[in-house]
Coordinates of C-alpha atoms in Angstrom, one line a residue:
M192 CA -0.1 0.1 0.0
S193 CA 1.3 3.4 -1.0
Q194 CA 2.0 6.1 1.6
S195 CA -0.9 8.5 2.2
H196 CA -0.4 12.2 1.9
F197 CA -1.4 12.4 5.5
D198 CA 2.1 11.0 6.1
Q199 CA 4.1 12.9 3.7
H200 CA 6.0 16.3 3.2
I201 CA 4.2 18.5 1.0
R202 CA 5.6 18.3 -2.4
D203 CA 6.7 21.1 -4.7
W204 CA 3.9 20.8 -7.2
S205 CA 1.3 20.8 -4.3
A206 CA 2.9 24.0 -2.8
R207 CA 2.7 25.7 -6.2
K208 CA -0.9 24.6 -6.7
H209 CA -1.7 26.1 -3.1
A210 CA 0.0 29.4 -4.0
I211 CA -1.9 29.6 -7.2
L212 CA -5.2 28.7 -5.5
E213 CA -4.8 31.3 -2.8
E214 CA -4.0 34.1 -5.4
Y215 CA -6.5 33.0 -8.1
L216 CA -9.6 31.8 -6.2
P217 CA -10.8 35.1 -4.8
S218 CA -10.2 36.9 -8.1
F219 CA -12.0 34.2 -10.1
C220 CA -15.1 34.2 -7.8
K221 CA -15.3 38.0 -8.0
A222 CA -15.2 37.8 -11.8
V223 CA -17.8 35.0 -12.1
S224 CA -20.1 36.7 -9.6
R225 CA -20.5 39.7 -11.8
R226 CA -22.1 37.6 -14.5
R227 CA -25.9 37.8 -14.5
P228 CA -27.5 34.3 -13.8
P229 CA -30.2 33.2 -16.2
F230 CA -33.9 33.5 -15.2
N231 CA -33.1 35.3 -11.9
F232 CA -31.7 32.3 -10.2
K233 CA -29.3 32.7 -7.3
R234 CA -25.7 32.6 -8.5
T235 CA -23.8 29.7 -7.1
I236 CA -20.1 29.4 -7.9
W237 CA -18.7 25.8 -8.1
Y238 CA -15.0 25.2 -7.4
I239 CA -14.1 21.7 -8.5
D240 CA -10.7 20.2 -7.6
A241 CA -10.2 17.1 -9.6
Y242 CA -6.9 16.2 -7.9
A243 CA -7.7 17.3 -4.4
G244 CA -5.3 15.0 -2.5
A245 CA -5.3 14.8 1.2
G246 CA -6.6 17.6 3.5
I247 CA -3.5 17.5 5.7
Y248 CA 0.2 16.9 5.0
K249 CA 2.2 15.8 7.9
D250 CA 5.9 14.9 8.4
P251 CA 6.1 11.2 9.4
S252 CA 9.5 11.6 11.1
D253 CA 8.1 14.6 13.3
A254 CA 5.5 13.3 16.0
D255 CA 4.9 17.0 16.9
D256 CA 4.2 18.1 13.4
L257 CA 0.5 19.4 13.1
G258 CA 0.7 19.2 9.4
S259 CA -0.1 21.7 6.7
H260 CA -3.4 22.2 5.0
G261 CA -3.9 20.5 1.6
S262 CA -6.0 22.2 -1.3
P263 CA -9.5 20.9 0.1
I264 CA -9.0 22.7 3.3
R265 CA -7.3 25.8 1.7
A266 CA -10.2 26.1 -0.8
A267 CA -12.8 25.9 2.0
Q268 CA -11.0 28.5 4.1
I269 CA -10.7 30.9 1.1
T270 CA -14.2 30.6 0.0
Q271 CA -15.7 30.9 3.5
Q272 CA -14.1 34.5 3.6
L273 CA -15.8 35.5 0.3
P274 CA -19.3 37.2 0.0
Y275 CA -20.5 34.6 -2.5
D276 CA -22.4 31.3 -2.5
I277 CA -19.5 29.1 -3.4
R278 CA -19.6 25.2 -3.3
C279 CA -16.4 23.1 -3.4
L280 CA -16.3 19.7 -4.8
N281 CA -13.2 17.8 -4.1
V282 CA -12.3 14.7 -6.2
E283 CA -9.7 12.2 -5.1
E284 CA -9.0 8.9 -6.8
N285 CA -6.4 7.5 -4.4
L286 CA -8.3 6.0 -1.5
N287 CA -5.3 6.4 0.7
N288 CA -5.7 10.2 0.4
F289 CA -9.5 10.3 0.2

């Protein structure tokens, strides 16, 4: 069985993804919210992470490591601070990271 993200250092590509997410998601939601929804429906913005990974990354060699947040938690934290109706759908194929 492969090692879970829960027991791994955060990898470079994940750190880059998180940086992009933190910079881009608020601006994206602001831009999308300006579009008028059809038929006077309430605008709901959907954020879909097709490679969500684990919610927490922890250093397996450090028992005191509280871990760092993965993209599912980061997206939830970002969207909770925005004044829009935003839903996050996180998809993860690897059951060790689900």
